[in-house]
């Protein structure tokens, strides 16, 4: 007799079992909810901008043998350092594909840059800069012969506060993430390199992300049990933006969703992605995420990585015995080849993998991925993701201090700088130097590393001042003539593990020790995710605090520009910092399998859309620093809110239209326009992030629905304007299977953060 957990899985409005979530019952059978089936797999139609690419792809497919088609659908062995390779077909001049990690820069090779990570881009709230970073990153991948960049990340979205990969994505808010992934997809692909937006979908924790054998017993991947409304309003939202931007590939994740593996889930692949969102590209597996053969093909999977023992000749057998249509195989290869044409990789691309040696330590040709043109965007991307959260007694910017003392392991460089990803648990080798990127496949490879300590020494050289340091002791001596004591700590995260917590005692003790001896203690935290600060944030000697995130290789240079006032902080938190960990409630920790019966681990998304600030607002919990918060060296005043309905139809149902990439195009019809005036009322030039939140009737108190970063010189004003489109103002109706406008009064808020909103208005539909 087995004791099992029964889970309600709701998707597409179907309730598939009667028990309450996580209720334990005794049963002889394993009985779980599943996603409703969606078959057959929709064929790519070549709509919109894809028409020519599809025509060319179809012509090429018509010339291929069955074996050649099969080879296009799965990775093959490689002598290159590409993460995965699709073999060339010289007979028809198809040169093959090299696909490689990741969303923050190219990994595991030389002559490339380490760019600011996803969380840093999220904290910059800058769409233009996100686009520029992506464009330059794409150019590097292009020069190195990488056809497909394995990123950007929008899953995890960041549901679990301790999630190990949240730093690879932008924010746990779907709107902010959606706006930044849109620019990222356009930027990379504008450089002729494809993206595979990942990990689709419900990849919200590392714990149990893959099946494993524990004490001889097989344990499946965790199942993310997500209801239909929540999946649309939170987790699918940024994927929709990525598809709308033209993402040529989508990577299915390791997890199960509502108990079906993500790479064979017909509801999420055939249904949501290929039918509802009209996706024209191909679905590629995460590495080793295929668990079923014909089932995955029929569910909408198109390409398996790094290789497949389940497909190959088995697909031919399946077609012969009727388990799979021949047209499904043709659709897979049409989608794959169409992307090659869509990106002009048939005419304008180096030899795939040319800059990706199998090992940088063996003989290889130097292929320079970097270019001097990138310098400005590389540095600016590093600058803008720093968030100043405390600044008292005029601590910052520093005013020509004669002596600066530097403490903490995070100020210095590592013993060796390698191009290999820092995969691993909480190894001191990784943590005990400045954190410029997180660990795992999302790590990147720097061309050099400007550490905080190096950059501060350079500054001291230029100013003819003094800098002293102790970057190993937890209780360092402090020169009493120090005008500022800078303490550097970090908070590491890596693929493969969720984080052990949101604070660490060693680092917090270091801060309080220094603060006990120095009345101008400035704390800098390089944080790969949420980092709590309750131990010392109110200490009178802690005068300034910067959440420095993961700036990439220009980290020290960027920070010193901010500390010395050559740059004005303009980052804003892309998540909430709580006063205590328990304030994150049920989504603080990842779901753990219930022992000893956890053969099919379950993670019920019972909180629905109420994660991060939506939950804090709903439960009236005061955060330490709210979503959207960040200080500047100047101040901004808000005035003149104007909210007006524009010409878009306000019928509750979206007008029907042919599905385009991204779904029903009428979801982007503007319905309301909001404008406001922002004035720089302080004494230095600065950049403000004007934020628009909307309270939709029957929804969360407020949700981000617009933001604009504007540069405003001292004393001047800027007008910011936000376009509210149908999707922004709708909620997903499970009954109607549509985005519906709500009848009632909408609240409108404009201001500096999710809790500092000086302008309020409303409108009714
Ligand atoms: C990661 C992916 C990555 C792939 C290839 C997997 O373990 O989850 O994000 O793209 O490896 O390196």
JSON list of C-alpha atoms and ligand atoms in Angstrom, two decimals, residues 83 101 107 150 165 198-199 209 251 254 286-287 441 495, ligand 1:
[
{"chain": "A", "resi": 83, "resn": "UNK", "atom": "CA", "xyz": [27.38, 23.09, -26.13]},
{"chain": "A", "resi": 101, "resn": "UNK", "atom": "CA", "xyz": [25.52, 29.12, -23.63]},
{"chain": "A", "resi": 107, "resn": "UNK", "atom": "CA", "xyz": [30.82, 30.59, -21.97]},
{"chain": "A", "resi": 150, "resn": "UNK", "atom": "CA", "xyz": [21.20, 29.36, -25.27]},
{"chain": "A", "resi": 165, "resn": "UNK", "atom": "CA", "xyz": [19.06, 30.43, -11.15]},
{"chain": "A", "resi": 198, "resn": "UNK", "atom": "CA", "xyz": [14.46, 29.29, -21.76]},
{"chain": "A", "resi": 199, "resn": "UNK", "atom": "CA", "xyz": [13.47, 27.29, -19.68]},
{"chain": "A", "resi": 209, "resn": "UNK", "atom": "CA", "xyz": [14.90, 19.56, -11.40]},
{"chain": "A", "resi": 251, "resn": "UNK", "atom": "CA", "xyz": [14.08, 25.59, -24.75]},
{"chain": "A", "resi": 254, "resn": "UNK", "atom": "CA", "xyz": [13.79, 19.75, -17.03]},
{"chain": "A", "resi": 286, "resn": "UNK", "atom": "CA", "xyz": [17.33, 21.41, -22.27]},
{"chain": "A", "resi": 287, "resn": "UNK", "atom": "CA", "xyz": [20.35, 19.10, -22.12]},
{"chain": "A", "resi": 441, "resn": "UNK", "atom": "CA", "xyz": [25.96, 27.14, -17.62]},
{"chain": "A", "resi": 495, "resn": "UNK", "atom": "CA", "xyz": [22.69, 26.27, -11.44]},
{"chain": "B", "resi": 1, "resn": "LIG", "atom": "C1", "xyz": [21.09, 24.11, -18.53]},
{"chain": "B", "resi": 1, "resn": "LIG", "atom": "C2", "xyz": [20.76, 24.98, -19.73]},
{"chain": "B", "resi": 1, "resn": "LIG", "atom": "C3", "xyz": [21.96, 25.02, -20.66]},
{"chain": "B", "resi": 1, "resn": "LIG", "atom": "C4", "xyz": [22.34, 23.62, -21.05]},
{"chain": "B", "resi": 1, "resn": "LIG", "atom": "C5", "xyz": [23.51, 23.54, -22.01]},
{"chain": "B", "resi": 1, "resn": "LIG", "atom": "C6", "xyz": [21.64, 22.76, -18.94]},
{"chain": "B", "resi": 1, "resn": "LIG", "atom": "O1", "xyz": [22.12, 22.08, -17.82]},
{"chain": "B", "resi": 1, "resn": "LIG", "atom": "O2", "xyz": [19.93, 23.93, -17.75]},
{"chain": "B", "resi": 1, "resn": "LIG", "atom": "O3", "xyz": [20.40, 26.26, -19.30]},
{"chain": "B", "resi": 1, "resn": "LIG", "atom": "O4", "xyz": [21.66, 25.82, -21.77]},
{"chain": "B", "resi": 1, "resn": "LIG", "atom": "O5", "xyz": [22.68, 22.89, -19.88]},
{"chain": "B", "resi": 1, "resn": "LIG", "atom": "O6", "xyz": [24.70, 23.83, -21.38]}
]
